[in-house]
Amino acid sequence: MTPRSLFWIPVLVRFMLVWGAGLAGWYLWDFTIGLAISFIVLTLLVIMQLQYMYQLSLWLDQPEEVRLGDGWGSWTEIFAKLYRLRRDDERSRNELAEWLSRFRQAMSQLPDGVVIMDDVLFLEWCNPVAEQHLGLSMATDKGMRVTNLVRSPEFIDYIILGRYDEPLTLKLDERRLIVRLIPFENRRQILVTHDVTDMDRIEQMRRDFIANASHELRTPLTVINGFLEIAHTQPDLDPKTRARHLALMVDQGQRMQNLVDDMLVLTRLESLDYPVREEVLDMHSLLEQVRAEGEALSAGRHKVSLEFNGPRLKGSQDELRSAIGNLVSNAVRYTPEGGEIRIRWFENEQGPCCSVSDTGIGINPEHIARLTERFYRVDKGRSRETQGTGLGLAIVKHVLVRHNAQLRIESEAGKGSTFTIQFPALARVELA
Ligand code: ADP
């Protein structure tokens, strides 16, 4: 049956109802009563249609709060279809909302900033990283022109000119960003920001390290070359001067050797291919060896003591011996003759500790935070005189990072210093 013929069926039913009631009234009583009954039935039908239309209009206004009911006649089908439509609509709206929330969540996890703008550069949406990079705020800036929010002339030029094929390098609040514009859906644009500040910092550190290492190696090499030149041009130099030159060359050669050794140690400590080889350490014997080495280095100029009162430890024997050895060697090298060096092994509420105290030259507070940087020295002359490489505390820091330990430095210029290694409680080993 066609939809058009379906339309006529309810019309016919209502027509028959009105006429049937009228004819029945005429037949039972008389014509006037029949006419009146027809009129009443017609009026009731019209009222019923109007009431359903009113219900429908209420429902369309507030579909959540109003119920349509089942209806009568063709209204039953209309209401059922409307309910179905609404349910489908609600389902696709829920799906869309869920998809949108997943999309936003994914965008928030991105390491790069993403900004969506319309064709007149008004902010439609941006992720939290873009908020940080460009100083935007979705809460307050949505719907505002992006070029009014990011006040950088290069940025504004770049966006207005719409240079899609080349990225912009932008310096904004101590950050260096690579900004890229991408056309999207022909009336929108996406702006992607990538922070390269850390990469720049690492590159700068690498350059500094190469410059420092070259400088450190150049000084002894210049001295050695100088003496070799003298030996070459003056073959009949007196034996005493030659012996003095040779001793100085050996000294500079040793210095280069120390430097290269320390650089190799640092490289190995930083390498992911060398995980910590953990073992249960007999700390007493390890610290006793370090103390004896300190005493040998001091050559009787200091009193070097060990106080031992702590647990066994889990860690790498070689790495910890090198780290604590560096602290003791520094204590000897930066403490004038007659001073005292104290090595202590104890335990506090956070875990096992090793401290190395001296009564040496001490360190002014402004240097303390930088001491573990490679080649950072407070007293350059003294460091070189005592064969220092400027890498000792950098090695200590790396060893401690690998052991989840921390270094505390307390010092007072002219009075002495205490370097304390704080191990985590997990590193302690209970005696069986
Ligand atoms: P270096 O080979 O120069 O000793 P380190 O990395 O071991 O290099 O130490 C860095 C700097 O920290 C040293 O040059 C020195 O100025 C300072 N320093 C380290 N330990 C001590 C200490 N116990 N007393 C005074 N200064 C120290």
PDB file of C-alpha atoms in Angstrom, residues 20 26 34 41 47 102-103 120-121 127 137 176 179 201-202 228 238-240 246 250 269 299-300 389 400:
ATOM      1  CA  GLY A  20     -22.102   6.296  11.737  1.00  0.00           C
ATOM      2  CA  TRP A  26     -31.316   9.474  13.292  1.00  0.00           C
ATOM      3  CA  GLY A  34     -28.616  12.303  14.750  1.00  0.00           C
ATOM      4  CA  VAL A  41     -18.481  13.195  17.943  1.00  0.00           C
ATOM      5  CA  ILE A  47     -10.569  18.320  20.711  1.00  0.00           C
ATOM      6  CA  ARG A 102      38.559  10.669  23.555  1.00  0.00           C
ATOM      7  CA  PHE A 103      39.962  12.987  20.895  1.00  0.00           C
ATOM      8  CA  VAL A 120      39.530  34.639  10.926  1.00  0.00           C
ATOM      9  CA  LEU A 121      42.081  33.328  13.480  1.00  0.00           C
ATOM     10  CA  ASN A 127      45.423  21.490  24.252  1.00  0.00           C
ATOM     11  CA  SER A 137      43.839  29.716  28.360  1.00  0.00           C
ATOM     12  CA  ARG A 176      62.415  28.103  21.850  1.00  0.00           C
ATOM     13  CA  VAL A 179      55.696  26.626  15.168  1.00  0.00           C
ATOM     14  CA  ARG A 201      70.280  22.995  26.241  1.00  0.00           C
ATOM     15  CA  ILE A 202      71.653  19.494  25.614  1.00  0.00           C
ATOM     16  CA  LEU A 228     109.980  18.630  23.414  1.00  0.00           C
ATOM     17  CA  ASP A 238     122.607  20.360  30.893  1.00  0.00           C
ATOM     18  CA  PRO A 239     121.394  17.085  32.456  1.00  0.00           C
ATOM     19  CA  LYS A 240     119.855  18.821  35.515  1.00  0.00           C
ATOM     20  CA  LEU A 246     111.290  15.448  31.949  1.00  0.00           C
ATOM     21  CA  VAL A 250     105.674  13.239  33.208  1.00  0.00           C
ATOM     22  CA  LEU A 269      78.384   5.747  33.907  1.00  0.00           C
ATOM     23  CA  ALA A 299     101.503  11.210  52.831  1.00  0.00           C
ATOM     24  CA  GLY A 300     101.278  11.888  56.525  1.00  0.00           C
ATOM     25  CA  THR A 389      90.407  17.051  36.565  1.00  0.00           C
ATOM     26  CA  LEU A 400      74.729   8.239  43.148  1.00  0.00           C
TER      27      LEU A 400
END
